[in-house]
Every structure is written in C-alpha cells, then in structure tokens.
Amino acid sequence: MSEIEHPPGCTCGRHEEIGMDRRQALRSLGVLGAGLTLGPTVALGAFSDGARRAELTQARTVQQDKAQKFTLLYTSDIHSQLHTHDEFFLENGRPVYKKRGGYGVLKTMVDTLRKEDPENTIVIDGGDCFQGGGVAALSEGRAIVPLMNRVGYDLVLPGNWEVVYGKENMLKDLGGYRASKICANMWHEKLADFCGDMRDPNENLAGELIFPPYWITRLAGVKIGFIGYNDPLTPKRQSPEYSCGIKFTKPEANVARYIRHLREYEQCAMVFLVTHMGLAQQVDLANNPEVDGADLILGADTHERVRKPIDAKYSKVVEPGSFGSFLARLDVIVEDGRVKDS
C-alpha cells in the first residue's frame, strides 16, 4: 500500500482511541426511512423520516445525556437556480407541480435545522452550483459564491460542471467558498496540445492533487471522515477544453487506502464518500470491494431523489435531488464513542 498524501490540516499525532463496531453501524443504516415535505416552498428529501427522527431524538439514552446525536444536511446539483420555481412530483401516479427551492428558502431551512443542535450539525454540497442559470454564466460563477456562503456550507465537492469556465475560474470561484473543499481524483496536469494558447499558472504543480482528498471533523464526540470524488468521465462527457490542465482518475485508484487511513490511522467512527458520479457509477462503486469500510456514499450528478438508501455489497448510496428543491438529512446516534443507530 502506497504512502498517503497528507493535506494541510491533517491531524496526525493527535488521535484518540474511539471504539467502533462498523458492522453494527452499517446494519443501522438499513433502517433509514422515506422522505417527507416540510414548509410551503421546500421539500426535505430526508434519509430518515420525521417519525424516525423523533424516535432517535427522544431515545432514552439521548434524553438522559448518555448518548449524543449528530446531523448531516446535504444538497447537490443546485445548478444556479436562484429563486423558488416549479418542481415536478408524482402523487398517486399523477404529475403535480409545486413551488420549491430558491436560495432564500434553502438558507431558512438550513438555519432552522441547524438551530436544533448547532455544534453537531454540518451542511454539505455535492457539486454543480456554478452552471445552469444566466446570472452564473454572465459572472462565470462568481455571483453564486456569496449565496453559497450565506447558506453556510461546511464542506463542498466540485462537480463536473464546476470546470465549465475553465480551471482558473474554477479555482477562483471555489476559493471564494468559506467551506472546506475536497476531491481525491482531480489533479494538476500540463496543458494538452488542444488547449492552444491557454496558460495555466499552476502548471508547476502537475501531478499534485488540486484539492485535499479528505476532510475530518468531530461531531457528537467522535471523528467523522469524508472523501471526495468527481466524475472521472468529465472530460468525455463535456468538451475536454473545459478541463484543460486537470486530470481525472477513477476512485478505485486510491479510495481503499484513504478509507483505511481514516479508519485505522485517524480512528474515524464513520467514513462517508461524497461523490459526483451519477447513480449508476455510484452503485457500481458501492459494489466494489475497494470501498469496504465506507458507511455511505453521498452521491450526486443524476438529480435522483433517493429517499431510501440503495443497498449494495460494500456500501449504500443516496442522492438528494437537485435545483435547491431538496435538503437531505441524516441523523446518527453516538453512545460511549460508538455509532449506535441512524
């Protein structure tokens, strides 16, 4: 097994022993329920339904302060949809349109849910924010940055459309985020011949990761790790000129060693993959033994509303919908340094 690259902020040497029964944690993820709708203008595509969340919150161990709960809030594929808009639903087999989304509504939802437990709640986005609307296109993504910052994201992953204005603009736009950025399969690369007269101020970094591969935080007294992956097919799905100076690799190239690093060296109680690869690739990845040890794949790209995790051989997969119309939620109970339920 090759050496791990240690990004800035690595907590090496400051580890605490945290107990963890991973099989129990994986089994507990299987009880996650269906989604629900909250409020007049936004849907909450929840990984755990309202009754289940109430059950977790009101559990005797939590009420007696013997256990703690942490919460993940998750969006993806907002695609620069600034305002509340018509969203398509099927109800009793019939098409229905409802008003959903908008950054103002999204921020209100995030603020409301975060207030339940500010210290143990984090907000994640799975990419594709800078493309899809006129304001974003005219500003090359710049106009979206303050909106994302106002929502209050803690962690973001670049999606396939983050490259649409070129590498330099991508770095400037993402550099404006106050949130941490991760991606373990986007590398600096020397410009290809088809890039013409384009210049890359980072060409001396060829062969190095553009973003830190993972992020670690502490919630409810335990370490939680996140590893990020963008779609390795990005240069084939879109014009390769968008990706000039960027090399994409498959997650299988390094995901096993990063999972092992977070599990064994960093002593993370849970490990999540944040991916922007589309449902088919994400389910395929979850069936690959290389991801054994990843509790859940927080997927994106195909705009699916996966209200109940898809069980695969080595992990589980979800997607939270798109266009800012949905906010996914996962609650996890921790007791005595162990993940007990979710």
Coordinates of C-alpha atoms in Angstrom, one line a residue:
M1 CA 0.0 0.0 0.0
S2 CA 1.5 3.3 -1.1
E3 CA 2.1 6.3 1.1
I4 CA -0.8 8.6 2.0
E5 CA -0.7 12.3 0.9
H6 CA -1.3 14.4 4.0
P7 CA -3.2 17.6 3.1
P8 CA -3.0 20.8 5.2
G9 CA -4.8 20.4 8.5
C10 CA -4.1 16.7 8.8
T11 CA -4.5 15.7 12.5
C12 CA -1.6 13.2 12.5
G13 CA -0.2 12.6 16.0
R14 CA -3.3 13.9 17.8
H15 CA -5.5 10.8 17.7
E16 CA -7.9 9.5 20.3
E17 CA -9.0 5.9 20.6
I18 CA -12.6 5.7 19.6
G19 CA -14.4 2.4 19.7
M20 CA -16.5 1.4 16.7
D21 CA -18.5 -1.6 15.7
R22 CA -18.6 -1.0 11.9
R23 CA -20.9 -3.8 11.1
Q24 CA -23.4 -2.6 13.6
A25 CA -23.2 0.9 12.0
L26 CA -23.8 -0.5 8.5
R27 CA -26.7 -2.5 9.7
S28 CA -28.2 0.5 11.4
L29 CA -28.2 2.5 8.2
G30 CA -30.6 0.0 6.8
V31 CA -33.5 1.3 8.9
L32 CA -33.5 4.7 7.2
G33 CA -36.9 5.6 6.1
A34 CA -38.8 7.6 3.4
G35 CA -38.8 11.3 2.7
L36 CA -41.2 14.0 3.7
T37 CA -42.1 17.6 2.8
L38 CA -41.6 20.5 5.2
G39 CA -42.8 24.0 4.8
P40 CA -44.7 25.6 1.9
T41 CA -41.8 26.1 -0.5
V42 CA -39.2 23.4 0.0
A43 CA -39.1 19.6 0.2
L44 CA -36.9 17.8 2.6
G45 CA -35.8 14.6 0.9
A46 CA -34.8 13.0 4.2
F47 CA -32.8 9.9 4.7
S48 CA -34.6 9.5 8.0
D49 CA -38.3 10.3 8.2
G50 CA -40.0 12.5 10.7
A51 CA -41.2 9.7 13.0
R52 CA -37.8 8.1 12.8
R53 CA -36.0 11.4 13.7
A54 CA -38.4 11.8 16.7
E55 CA -37.6 8.3 17.8
L56 CA -33.9 9.0 17.7
T57 CA -34.1 12.3 19.4
Q58 CA -36.4 11.0 22.1
A59 CA -34.4 7.8 22.7
R60 CA -33.9 7.3 26.5
T61 CA -30.1 7.4 26.2
V62 CA -30.2 10.8 24.5
Q63 CA -32.8 12.2 26.9
Q64 CA -30.6 11.1 29.8
D65 CA -27.5 12.6 28.2
K66 CA -25.9 9.2 27.9
A67 CA -25.7 9.5 24.1
Q68 CA -25.4 12.3 21.5
K69 CA -26.8 12.8 18.0
F70 CA -25.2 14.4 15.0
T71 CA -26.9 15.5 11.8
L72 CA -25.7 15.8 8.2
L73 CA -27.6 18.1 5.9
Y74 CA -26.9 17.5 2.2
T75 CA -27.7 19.2 -1.2
S76 CA -26.3 18.8 -4.7
D77 CA -26.8 19.9 -8.3
I78 CA -28.3 23.3 -7.4
H79 CA -27.3 24.5 -10.9
S80 CA -27.6 28.2 -10.1
Q81 CA -31.3 28.1 -9.5
L82 CA -31.6 31.3 -7.5
H83 CA -35.3 31.5 -7.0
T84 CA -38.3 29.4 -6.0
H85 CA -39.5 27.5 -9.0
D86 CA -41.9 24.8 -10.2
E87 CA -40.8 21.3 -9.2
F88 CA -42.2 18.1 -10.7
F89 CA -43.6 15.4 -8.4
L90 CA -45.7 12.2 -8.9
E91 CA -48.5 11.8 -6.4
N92 CA -50.7 8.7 -6.7
G93 CA -49.3 8.2 -10.2
R94 CA -50.2 11.7 -11.4
P95 CA -47.9 14.6 -12.3
V96 CA -48.0 17.5 -9.9
Y97 CA -46.0 20.8 -9.9
K98 CA -45.2 22.5 -6.6
K99 CA -43.2 25.6 -5.7
R100 CA -39.8 24.6 -4.3
G101 CA -36.3 25.8 -3.9
G102 CA -34.6 29.1 -4.0
Y103 CA -31.5 30.2 -2.0
G104 CA -33.6 32.2 0.4
V105 CA -35.8 29.2 1.3
L106 CA -32.8 26.9 1.4
K107 CA -31.0 29.1 3.9
T108 CA -34.1 29.3 6.0
M109 CA -34.3 25.6 6.1
V110 CA -30.7 25.1 6.9
D111 CA -30.8 27.7 9.7
T112 CA -33.9 26.2 11.2
L113 CA -32.5 22.7 11.2
R114 CA -29.0 23.7 12.4
K115 CA -30.5 25.5 15.4
E116 CA -31.7 22.2 16.7
D117 CA -28.0 21.4 17.5
P118 CA -25.5 23.9 16.1
E119 CA -22.4 22.1 17.4
N120 CA -23.3 18.7 15.9
T121 CA -24.8 19.7 12.6
I122 CA -22.9 20.1 9.3
V123 CA -24.0 21.1 5.8
I124 CA -22.6 19.5 2.7
D125 CA -23.0 20.2 -1.1
G126 CA -22.1 17.6 -3.7
G127 CA -21.3 20.0 -6.6
D128 CA -22.7 21.6 -9.8
C129 CA -23.5 25.0 -8.4
F130 CA -21.9 27.3 -11.0
Q131 CA -23.7 26.3 -14.2
G132 CA -27.4 26.4 -15.2
G133 CA -28.5 30.0 -14.9
G134 CA -27.9 33.3 -16.7
V135 CA -26.5 35.1 -13.6
A136 CA -24.0 32.4 -13.1
A137 CA -22.9 32.3 -16.7
L138 CA -22.5 36.0 -17.1
S139 CA -20.4 36.2 -13.9
E140 CA -18.5 32.9 -14.6
G141 CA -19.8 31.5 -11.4
R142 CA -18.8 34.5 -9.2
A143 CA -22.3 35.5 -8.3
I144 CA -23.0 32.1 -6.8
V145 CA -20.2 32.3 -4.2
P146 CA -21.8 34.7 -1.7
L147 CA -25.1 32.8 -1.9
M148 CA -23.4 29.5 -1.0
N149 CA -21.5 31.3 1.8
R150 CA -24.7 32.7 3.2
V151 CA -26.3 29.3 3.3
G152 CA -23.4 28.2 5.5
Y153 CA -21.9 25.1 3.9
D154 CA -19.2 23.3 5.9
L155 CA -18.0 21.1 3.1
V156 CA -18.3 21.1 -0.7
L157 CA -17.2 18.8 -3.6
P158 CA -16.7 20.2 -7.1
G159 CA -19.0 18.6 -9.7
N160 CA -18.5 18.0 -13.4
W161 CA -19.9 21.5 -14.3
E162 CA -17.5 23.3 -11.9
V163 CA -15.0 23.2 -14.8
V164 CA -17.2 24.9 -17.3
Y165 CA -15.5 28.3 -17.2
G166 CA -12.0 26.8 -17.1
K167 CA -9.6 25.7 -14.4
E168 CA -8.5 29.2 -13.3
N169 CA -12.1 30.3 -12.9
M170 CA -12.9 27.1 -11.0
L171 CA -10.1 27.7 -8.6
K172 CA -11.1 31.4 -8.1
D173 CA -14.8 30.5 -7.6
L174 CA -14.2 27.6 -5.2
G175 CA -11.5 29.6 -3.5
G176 CA -14.2 32.1 -2.5
Y177 CA -16.1 29.5 -0.6
R178 CA -15.7 29.6 3.2
A179 CA -16.5 25.9 3.2
S180 CA -13.8 23.2 3.0
K181 CA -13.2 21.7 -0.4
I182 CA -12.3 18.0 -1.1
C183 CA -11.6 15.9 -4.2
A184 CA -9.3 12.9 -4.3
N185 CA -9.3 12.4 -8.1
M186 CA -8.7 15.9 -9.7
W187 CA -5.0 16.5 -10.4
H188 CA -3.0 19.4 -11.8
E189 CA -1.8 18.4 -15.3
K190 CA 0.3 20.0 -18.0
L191 CA -1.9 21.6 -20.7
A192 CA -2.7 19.3 -23.7
D193 CA -2.0 20.4 -27.3
F194 CA -5.7 21.0 -27.9
C195 CA -5.7 23.7 -25.2
G196 CA -4.0 26.0 -27.7
D197 CA -2.6 29.3 -26.4
M198 CA -4.2 28.8 -23.0
R199 CA -1.9 29.4 -20.0
D200 CA -2.0 27.6 -16.6
P201 CA -0.4 29.5 -13.7
N202 CA -0.4 26.2 -11.8
E203 CA 1.5 24.1 -14.4
N204 CA 4.4 23.7 -12.0
L205 CA 2.1 21.7 -9.7
A206 CA 1.5 19.0 -12.4
G207 CA 0.9 15.6 -10.7
E208 CA -0.4 17.0 -7.4
L209 CA -4.0 16.9 -6.2
I210 CA -5.9 20.2 -6.8
F211 CA -7.9 19.8 -3.5
P212 CA -7.3 17.9 -0.3
P213 CA -8.6 14.4 -0.7
Y214 CA -10.5 14.2 2.5
W215 CA -11.9 16.2 5.4
I216 CA -12.3 15.2 9.1
T217 CA -14.5 16.8 11.7
R218 CA -15.6 15.9 15.2
L219 CA -19.3 15.5 15.9
A220 CA -21.0 14.2 19.0
G221 CA -17.6 13.4 20.4
V222 CA -16.3 11.2 17.5
K223 CA -14.3 11.8 14.4
I224 CA -16.2 11.6 11.1
G225 CA -14.3 11.4 7.8
F226 CA -15.3 12.4 4.3
I227 CA -13.5 11.5 1.0
G228 CA -14.5 13.3 -2.2
Y229 CA -14.7 12.1 -5.9
N230 CA -15.7 13.9 -9.0
D231 CA -16.8 12.1 -12.2
P232 CA -13.7 10.6 -13.9
L233 CA -15.6 10.8 -17.2
T234 CA -15.9 14.6 -17.0
P235 CA -13.5 15.3 -20.0
K236 CA -15.5 12.8 -22.1
R237 CA -19.0 14.0 -21.1
Q238 CA -18.2 17.6 -21.9
S239 CA -15.8 19.5 -24.1
P240 CA -12.3 18.5 -23.0
E241 CA -11.3 22.1 -23.3
Y242 CA -13.3 22.8 -20.1
S243 CA -10.9 20.6 -18.2
C244 CA -7.6 21.8 -19.7
G245 CA -4.9 21.4 -17.0
I246 CA -7.0 18.9 -15.0
K247 CA -6.5 15.1 -14.9
F248 CA -9.3 12.9 -13.6
T249 CA -8.7 9.4 -12.2
K250 CA -11.0 6.7 -11.1
P251 CA -11.9 6.4 -7.4
E252 CA -10.5 2.8 -7.4
A253 CA -7.0 4.3 -7.7
N254 CA -6.9 5.5 -4.1
V255 CA -10.2 5.1 -2.3
A256 CA -9.2 1.9 -0.4
R257 CA -6.1 3.5 1.1
Y258 CA -7.9 6.7 2.1
I259 CA -10.7 4.7 3.8
R260 CA -8.0 2.6 5.6
H261 CA -6.2 5.8 6.6
L262 CA -9.3 7.4 8.0
R263 CA -10.4 4.2 9.8
E264 CA -7.1 2.9 11.2
Y265 CA -4.9 6.0 11.5
E266 CA -7.3 8.8 12.1
Q267 CA -9.7 6.5 14.1
C268 CA -12.8 7.8 12.4
A269 CA -16.0 6.3 13.7
M270 CA -17.7 6.8 10.3
V271 CA -16.4 7.3 6.8
F272 CA -18.6 8.9 4.0
L273 CA -17.8 9.2 0.3
V274 CA -19.0 12.4 -1.2
T275 CA -19.3 11.7 -4.9
H276 CA -20.5 13.4 -8.1
M277 CA -20.5 10.5 -10.5
G278 CA -24.2 9.7 -11.2
L279 CA -26.3 6.9 -9.7
A280 CA -25.1 4.1 -12.0
Q281 CA -21.4 4.7 -11.3
Q282 CA -22.0 5.2 -7.6
V283 CA -23.9 2.0 -7.2
D284 CA -21.2 0.2 -9.2
L285 CA -18.6 1.7 -6.8
A286 CA -20.6 0.6 -3.8
N287 CA -20.4 -3.0 -5.1
N288 CA -16.6 -2.7 -5.4
P289 CA -14.6 -4.2 -2.5
E290 CA -12.3 -1.1 -2.7
V291 CA -15.0 0.8 -0.8
D292 CA -15.3 -1.7 2.1
G293 CA -15.3 0.5 5.2
A294 CA -17.3 3.4 3.7
D295 CA -20.6 3.7 5.6
L296 CA -22.5 5.7 3.0
I297 CA -22.0 7.2 -0.5
L298 CA -23.5 10.7 -0.6
G299 CA -24.0 10.8 -4.3
A300 CA -24.8 13.5 -6.9
D301 CA -25.0 14.3 -10.6
T302 CA -28.1 12.5 -11.9
H303 CA -30.5 14.6 -9.8
E304 CA -32.1 11.5 -8.3
R305 CA -34.4 11.7 -5.2
V306 CA -33.2 8.6 -3.4
R307 CA -35.3 8.7 -0.3
K308 CA -34.2 5.3 0.9
P309 CA -30.5 4.3 0.6
I310 CA -29.7 1.8 -2.1
D311 CA -28.1 -1.3 -0.6
A312 CA -25.0 -2.5 -2.4
K313 CA -22.5 -5.2 -1.4
Y314 CA -19.9 -2.9 0.4
S315 CA -21.8 0.4 1.0
K316 CA -25.0 2.2 0.5
V317 CA -25.9 5.1 -2.0
V318 CA -28.1 8.1 -1.8
E319 CA -28.8 11.2 -3.9
P320 CA -30.6 14.3 -2.5
G321 CA -32.4 15.6 -5.6
S322 CA -31.5 18.8 -7.3
F323 CA -32.0 22.6 -8.1
G324 CA -32.1 23.5 -4.4
S325 CA -35.5 22.0 -4.1
F326 CA -34.5 19.3 -1.6
L327 CA -32.5 19.2 1.5
A328 CA -31.5 15.7 2.7
R329 CA -30.9 14.9 6.4
L330 CA -29.2 12.0 8.2
D331 CA -29.3 11.7 12.0
V332 CA -26.8 9.4 13.8
I333 CA -26.8 8.4 17.5
V334 CA -23.4 8.1 19.2
E335 CA -23.1 6.4 22.6
D336 CA -19.8 5.8 24.5
G337 CA -17.8 6.7 21.5
R338 CA -19.6 4.2 19.3
V339 CA -22.1 4.7 16.4
K340 CA -25.3 3.1 17.8
D341 CA -28.1 4.0 15.4
S342 CA -29.1 6.2 12.5

